[in-house]
mmCIF file with all atom_site columns, C-alpha atoms in Angstrom:
data_model
loop_
_atom_site.group_PDB
_atom_site.id
_atom_site.type_symbol
_atom_site.label_atom_id
_atom_site.label_alt_id
_atom_site.label_comp_id
_atom_site.label_asym_id
_atom_site.label_entity_id
_atom_site.label_seq_id
_atom_site.pdbx_PDB_ins_code
_atom_site.Cartn_x
_atom_site.Cartn_y
_atom_site.Cartn_z
_atom_site.occupancy
_atom_site.B_iso_or_equiv
_atom_site.pdbx_formal_charge
_atom_site.auth_seq_id
_atom_site.auth_comp_id
_atom_site.auth_asym_id
_atom_site.auth_atom_id
_atom_site.pdbx_PDB_model_num
ATOM 1   C CA . MET A 1 1   ? -37.182 43.040 56.077 1.00 62.00 ? 13  MET A CA 1
ATOM 2   C CA . TRP A 1 2   ? -38.207 45.947 58.304 1.00 66.00 ? 14  TRP A CA 1
ATOM 3   C CA . LYS A 1 3   ? -35.922 46.223 61.334 1.00 69.00 ? 15  LYS A CA 1
ATOM 4   C CA . GLY A 1 4   ? -38.338 48.083 63.604 1.00 74.00 ? 16  GLY A CA 1
ATOM 5   C CA . ALA A 1 5   ? -41.162 46.912 65.840 1.00 82.00 ? 17  ALA A CA 1
ATOM 6   C CA . LEU A 1 6   ? -44.657 48.082 66.727 1.00 86.00 ? 18  LEU A CA 1
ATOM 7   C CA . GLU A 1 7   ? -46.447 48.298 70.048 1.00 87.00 ? 19  GLU A CA 1
ATOM 8   C CA . ILE A 1 8   ? -50.216 48.519 70.208 1.00 88.00 ? 20  ILE A CA 1
ATOM 9   C CA . ASN A 1 9   ? -51.637 49.233 73.648 1.00 89.00 ? 21  ASN A CA 1
ATOM 10  C CA . GLY A 1 10  ? -55.319 49.207 72.828 1.00 86.00 ? 22  GLY A CA 1
ATOM 11  C CA . ASN A 1 11  ? -57.868 47.741 70.486 1.00 86.00 ? 23  ASN A CA 1
ATOM 12  C CA . MET A 1 12  ? -57.543 47.776 66.756 1.00 90.00 ? 24  MET A CA 1
ATOM 13  C CA . GLY A 1 13  ? -60.494 48.482 64.490 1.00 90.00 ? 25  GLY A CA 1
ATOM 14  C CA . ASP A 1 14  ? -62.057 45.887 62.220 1.00 91.00 ? 26  ASP A CA 1
ATOM 15  C CA . ILE A 1 15  ? -60.214 44.811 59.076 1.00 93.00 ? 27  ILE A CA 1
ATOM 16  C CA . VAL A 1 16  ? -61.066 46.757 55.936 1.00 95.00 ? 28  VAL A CA 1
ATOM 17  C CA . HIS A 1 17  ? -59.872 45.815 52.436 1.00 96.00 ? 29  HIS A CA 1
ATOM 18  C CA . CYS A 1 18  ? -59.097 48.991 50.460 1.00 95.00 ? 30  CYS A CA 1
ATOM 19  C CA . HIS A 1 19  ? -59.176 48.859 46.645 1.00 96.00 ? 31  HIS A CA 1
ATOM 20  C CA . CYS A 1 20  ? -58.300 52.544 45.987 1.00 92.00 ? 32  CYS A CA 1
ATOM 21  C CA . VAL A 1 21  ? -55.745 53.303 43.306 1.00 93.00 ? 33  VAL A CA 1
ATOM 22  C CA . THR A 1 22  ? -53.114 54.631 45.719 1.00 88.00 ? 34  THR A CA 1
ATOM 23  C CA . CYS A 1 23  ? -53.291 51.521 47.940 1.00 89.00 ? 35  CYS A CA 1
ATOM 24  C CA . ARG A 1 24  ? -53.099 49.209 44.930 1.00 92.00 ? 36  ARG A CA 1
ATOM 25  C CA . LYS A 1 25  ? -50.089 51.018 43.515 1.00 90.00 ? 37  LYS A CA 1
ATOM 26  C CA . ALA A 1 26  ? -48.304 51.420 46.870 1.00 86.00 ? 38  ALA A CA 1
ATOM 27  C CA . HIS A 1 27  ? -48.665 47.708 47.640 1.00 88.00 ? 39  HIS A CA 1
ATOM 28  C CA . GLY A 1 28  ? -48.425 46.284 44.122 1.00 90.00 ? 40  GLY A CA 1
ATOM 29  C CA . ALA A 1 29  ? -51.551 44.240 44.862 1.00 94.00 ? 41  ALA A CA 1
ATOM 30  C CA . ALA A 1 30  ? -55.292 44.147 44.179 1.00 95.00 ? 42  ALA A CA 1
ATOM 31  C CA . PHE A 1 31  ? -56.046 45.715 47.575 1.00 96.00 ? 43  PHE A CA 1
ATOM 32  C CA . SER A 1 32  ? -54.584 46.519 50.971 1.00 94.00 ? 44  SER A CA 1
ATOM 33  C CA . SER A 1 33  ? -55.922 45.038 54.212 1.00 94.00 ? 45  SER A CA 1
ATOM 34  C CA . VAL A 1 34  ? -55.845 47.604 57.008 1.00 94.00 ? 46  VAL A CA 1
ATOM 35  C CA . ALA A 1 35  ? -57.074 48.303 60.529 1.00 94.00 ? 47  ALA A CA 1
ATOM 36  C CA . ALA A 1 36  ? -57.283 51.572 62.441 1.00 94.00 ? 48  ALA A CA 1
ATOM 37  C CA . VAL A 1 37  ? -55.338 52.098 65.665 1.00 94.00 ? 49  VAL A CA 1
ATOM 38  C CA . LYS A 1 38  ? -55.690 55.164 67.902 1.00 95.00 ? 50  LYS A CA 1
ATOM 39  C CA . VAL A 1 39  ? -52.578 57.353 67.739 1.00 95.00 ? 51  VAL A CA 1
ATOM 40  C CA . ASP A 1 40  ? -52.217 57.260 71.532 1.00 94.00 ? 52  ASP A CA 1
ATOM 41  C CA . ASP A 1 41  ? -52.230 53.428 71.465 1.00 93.00 ? 53  ASP A CA 1
ATOM 42  C CA . PHE A 1 42  ? -49.555 53.118 68.746 1.00 92.00 ? 54  PHE A CA 1
ATOM 43  C CA . THR A 1 43  ? -45.763 53.225 69.163 1.00 91.00 ? 55  THR A CA 1
ATOM 44  C CA . VAL A 1 44  ? -43.084 52.590 66.559 1.00 89.00 ? 56  VAL A CA 1
ATOM 45  C CA . LEU A 1 45  ? -39.749 51.283 67.827 1.00 87.00 ? 57  LEU A CA 1
ATOM 46  C CA . GLY A 1 46  ? -36.958 51.757 65.322 1.00 79.00 ? 58  GLY A CA 1
ATOM 47  C CA . ASP A 1 47  ? -38.654 54.560 63.412 1.00 79.00 ? 59  ASP A CA 1
ATOM 48  C CA . GLU A 1 48  ? -35.220 55.605 62.142 1.00 85.00 ? 60  GLU A CA 1
ATOM 49  C CA . HIS A 1 49  ? -35.734 52.780 59.631 1.00 85.00 ? 61  HIS A CA 1
ATOM 50  C CA . LEU A 1 50  ? -38.876 54.448 58.259 1.00 91.00 ? 62  LEU A CA 1
ATOM 51  C CA . SER A 1 51  ? -39.251 56.864 55.395 1.00 92.00 ? 63  SER A CA 1
ATOM 52  C CA . GLN A 1 52  ? -42.413 58.660 54.403 1.00 93.00 ? 64  GLN A CA 1
ATOM 53  C CA . TYR A 1 53  ? -44.190 60.354 51.541 1.00 91.00 ? 65  TYR A CA 1
ATOM 54  C CA . GLU A 1 54  ? -47.430 62.236 51.035 1.00 92.00 ? 66  GLU A CA 1
ATOM 55  C CA . SER A 1 55  ? -49.483 59.994 48.740 1.00 87.00 ? 67  SER A CA 1
ATOM 56  C CA . SER A 1 56  ? -52.445 62.376 48.584 1.00 86.00 ? 68  SER A CA 1
ATOM 57  C CA . PRO A 1 57  ? -53.022 65.794 50.160 1.00 91.00 ? 69  PRO A CA 1
ATOM 58  C CA . GLY A 1 58  ? -52.752 65.404 53.939 1.00 92.00 ? 70  GLY A CA 1
ATOM 59  C CA . LYS A 1 59  ? -52.092 61.639 53.910 1.00 91.00 ? 71  LYS A CA 1
ATOM 60  C CA . ILE A 1 60  ? -48.594 60.456 54.864 1.00 94.00 ? 72  ILE A CA 1
ATOM 61  C CA . ARG A 1 61  ? -47.514 56.867 54.189 1.00 93.00 ? 73  ARG A CA 1
ATOM 62  C CA . HIS A 1 62  ? -44.696 55.423 56.303 1.00 93.00 ? 74  HIS A CA 1
ATOM 63  C CA . PHE A 1 63  ? -42.576 52.629 54.859 1.00 91.00 ? 75  PHE A CA 1
ATOM 64  C CA . CYS A 1 64  ? -39.364 50.753 55.557 1.00 89.00 ? 76  CYS A CA 1
ATOM 65  C CA . SER A 1 65  ? -36.383 52.585 54.055 1.00 89.00 ? 77  SER A CA 1
ATOM 66  C CA . HIS A 1 66  ? -34.581 49.222 53.636 1.00 87.00 ? 78  HIS A CA 1
ATOM 67  C CA . CYS A 1 67  ? -37.175 47.004 51.936 1.00 86.00 ? 79  CYS A CA 1
ATOM 68  C CA . GLY A 1 68  ? -40.021 49.358 50.984 1.00 87.00 ? 80  GLY A CA 1
ATOM 69  C CA . THR A 1 69  ? -42.699 47.599 53.052 1.00 88.00 ? 81  THR A CA 1
ATOM 70  C CA . GLN A 1 70  ? -45.651 49.899 53.780 1.00 90.00 ? 82  GLN A CA 1
ATOM 71  C CA . ILE A 1 71  ? -46.117 49.974 57.582 1.00 92.00 ? 83  ILE A CA 1
ATOM 72  C CA . TYR A 1 72  ? -48.841 52.550 58.240 1.00 94.00 ? 84  TYR A CA 1
ATOM 73  C CA . ALA A 1 73  ? -50.474 55.727 56.992 1.00 94.00 ? 85  ALA A CA 1
ATOM 74  C CA . LYS A 1 74  ? -51.917 58.734 58.764 1.00 95.00 ? 86  LYS A CA 1
ATOM 75  C CA . ARG A 1 75  ? -53.969 61.690 57.707 1.00 93.00 ? 87  ARG A CA 1
ATOM 76  C CA . LYS A 1 76  ? -52.694 64.902 59.321 1.00 92.00 ? 88  LYS A CA 1
ATOM 77  C CA . THR A 1 77  ? -56.018 65.579 61.067 1.00 93.00 ? 89  THR A CA 1
ATOM 78  C CA . ALA A 1 78  ? -56.857 61.990 62.084 1.00 94.00 ? 90  ALA A CA 1
ATOM 79  C CA . GLN A 1 79  ? -56.685 60.657 65.636 1.00 95.00 ? 91  GLN A CA 1
ATOM 80  C CA . HIS A 1 80  ? -55.797 57.170 64.349 1.00 95.00 ? 92  HIS A CA 1
ATOM 81  C CA . ILE A 1 81  ? -53.269 55.547 62.057 1.00 96.00 ? 93  ILE A CA 1
ATOM 82  C CA . VAL A 1 82  ? -54.071 53.040 59.318 1.00 94.00 ? 94  VAL A CA 1
ATOM 83  C CA . LEU A 1 83  ? -51.979 49.951 60.003 1.00 94.00 ? 95  LEU A CA 1
ATOM 84  C CA . ARG A 1 84  ? -51.033 47.877 56.938 1.00 92.00 ? 96  ARG A CA 1
ATOM 85  C CA . LEU A 1 85  ? -51.747 44.348 58.129 1.00 91.00 ? 97  LEU A CA 1
ATOM 86  C CA . GLY A 1 86  ? -49.620 42.741 55.417 1.00 86.00 ? 98  GLY A CA 1
ATOM 87  C CA . SER A 1 87  ? -46.546 44.264 57.068 1.00 85.00 ? 99  SER A CA 1
ATOM 88  C CA . LEU A 1 88  ? -47.060 42.382 60.325 1.00 82.00 ? 100 LEU A CA 1
ATOM 89  C CA . ASP A 1 89  ? -45.196 39.261 61.281 1.00 72.00 ? 101 ASP A CA 1
ATOM 90  C CA . GLU A 1 90  ? -47.485 37.831 63.945 1.00 61.00 ? 102 GLU A CA 1
ATOM 91  C CA . SER A 1 91  ? -44.976 35.224 65.071 1.00 51.00 ? 103 SER A CA 1
ATOM 92  C CA . MET A 1 92  ? -42.373 37.877 65.893 1.00 47.00 ? 104 MET A CA 1
ATOM 93  C CA . ASP A 1 93  ? -44.471 40.544 67.585 1.00 50.00 ? 105 ASP A CA 1
ATOM 94  C CA . ASP A 1 94  ? -46.180 39.477 70.819 1.00 49.00 ? 106 ASP A CA 1
ATOM 95  C CA . SER A 1 95  ? -47.600 42.940 71.476 1.00 50.00 ? 107 SER A CA 1
ATOM 96  C CA . ILE A 1 96  ? -49.813 42.664 68.395 1.00 54.00 ? 108 ILE A CA 1
ATOM 97  C CA . GLU A 1 97  ? -50.738 38.984 68.532 1.00 49.00 ? 109 GLU A CA 1
ATOM 98  C CA . GLY A 1 98  ? -53.846 39.425 70.698 1.00 51.00 ? 110 GLY A CA 1
ATOM 99  C CA . SER A 1 99  ? -55.027 42.390 68.631 1.00 52.00 ? 111 SER A CA 1
ATOM 100 C CA . LEU A 1 100 ? -55.264 40.314 65.476 1.00 57.00 ? 112 LEU A CA 1
ATOM 101 C CA . GLN A 1 101 ? -58.341 38.464 66.672 1.00 68.00 ? 113 GLN A CA 1
ATOM 102 C CA . LEU A 1 102 ? -60.287 40.861 64.478 1.00 80.00 ? 114 LEU A CA 1
ATOM 103 C CA . LYS A 1 103 ? -63.072 40.423 62.004 1.00 87.00 ? 115 LYS A CA 1
ATOM 104 C CA . GLU A 1 104 ? -63.227 41.602 58.444 1.00 91.00 ? 116 GLU A CA 1
ATOM 105 C CA . LYS A 1 105 ? -65.697 44.458 58.003 1.00 93.00 ? 117 LYS A CA 1
ATOM 106 C CA . ASN A 1 106 ? -65.920 45.282 54.289 1.00 94.00 ? 118 ASN A CA 1
ATOM 107 C CA . HIS A 1 107 ? -64.275 46.147 50.986 1.00 96.00 ? 119 HIS A CA 1
ATOM 108 C CA . ILE A 1 108 ? -63.961 49.882 50.313 1.00 95.00 ? 120 ILE A CA 1
ATOM 109 C CA . TRP A 1 109 ? -63.257 51.927 47.192 1.00 95.00 ? 121 TRP A CA 1
ATOM 110 C CA . VAL A 1 110 ? -64.513 49.127 44.959 1.00 96.00 ? 122 VAL A CA 1
ATOM 111 C CA . SER A 1 111 ? -65.289 51.880 42.403 1.00 96.00 ? 123 SER A CA 1
ATOM 112 C CA . GLN A 1 112 ? -61.493 51.901 41.842 1.00 96.00 ? 124 GLN A CA 1
ATOM 113 C CA . LYS A 1 113 ? -61.044 48.113 42.033 1.00 96.00 ? 125 LYS A CA 1
ATOM 114 C CA . ALA A 1 114 ? -58.580 46.482 39.620 1.00 96.00 ? 126 ALA A CA 1
ATOM 115 C CA . SER A 1 115 ? -60.527 45.272 36.568 1.00 95.00 ? 127 SER A CA 1
ATOM 116 C CA . TRP A 1 116 ? -58.680 41.949 36.619 1.00 96.00 ? 128 TRP A CA 1
ATOM 117 C CA . TYR A 1 117 ? -59.720 41.143 40.209 1.00 96.00 ? 129 TYR A CA 1
ATOM 118 C CA . SER A 1 118 ? -63.089 39.676 41.200 1.00 95.00 ? 130 SER A CA 1
ATOM 119 C CA . ILE A 1 119 ? -64.183 40.056 44.803 1.00 95.00 ? 131 ILE A CA 1
ATOM 120 C CA . ASP A 1 120 ? -65.349 36.615 45.926 1.00 93.00 ? 132 ASP A CA 1
ATOM 121 C CA . SER A 1 121 ? -66.481 37.502 49.414 1.00 91.00 ? 133 SER A CA 1
ATOM 122 C CA . HIS A 1 122 ? -69.587 37.701 51.555 1.00 94.00 ? 134 HIS A CA 1
ATOM 123 C CA . LEU A 1 123 ? -68.409 41.060 52.928 1.00 95.00 ? 135 LEU A CA 1
ATOM 124 C CA . PRO A 1 124 ? -70.230 44.304 52.075 1.00 94.00 ? 136 PRO A CA 1
ATOM 125 C CA . GLN A 1 125 ? -68.736 46.274 49.184 1.00 95.00 ? 137 GLN A CA 1
ATOM 126 C CA . CYS A 1 126 ? -68.650 50.076 49.335 1.00 94.00 ? 138 CYS A CA 1
ATOM 127 C CA . LEU A 1 127 ? -68.049 52.162 46.218 1.00 95.00 ? 139 LEU A CA 1
ATOM 128 C CA . GLU A 1 128 ? -66.003 54.639 48.251 1.00 92.00 ? 140 GLU A CA 1
ATOM 129 C CA . PHE A 1 129 ? -64.971 54.981 51.902 1.00 81.00 ? 141 PHE A CA 1
ATOM 130 C CA . GLU A 1 130 ? -67.964 54.606 54.203 1.00 65.00 ? 142 GLU A CA 1
#
């Protein structure tokens, strides 16, 4: 279990479910549920427990060096981070609790969706990132 903590001092974006190949492989799942957070509103406490790797040109993924949990990703030029919602433990992190009153927006990168997974959702489906 990740030994750090997150502080979010602003609003998070809507929830997006990403089906791209790199998200599926990094999470070992059909998709990754994420939300954007402005860089200035995001603080990692205990970042000494994080490792990172560049999963695609200019995109750095940050993960727990103890358990491998993906925590967030950031493109070098972006003004926001992509928070991996599956890494959150709502009951343990009061600073995030209020932020999770979010709505799901859509499914993205469904052109790369796992063939064995059927999206059974009313949400819009985008072939790529839109």
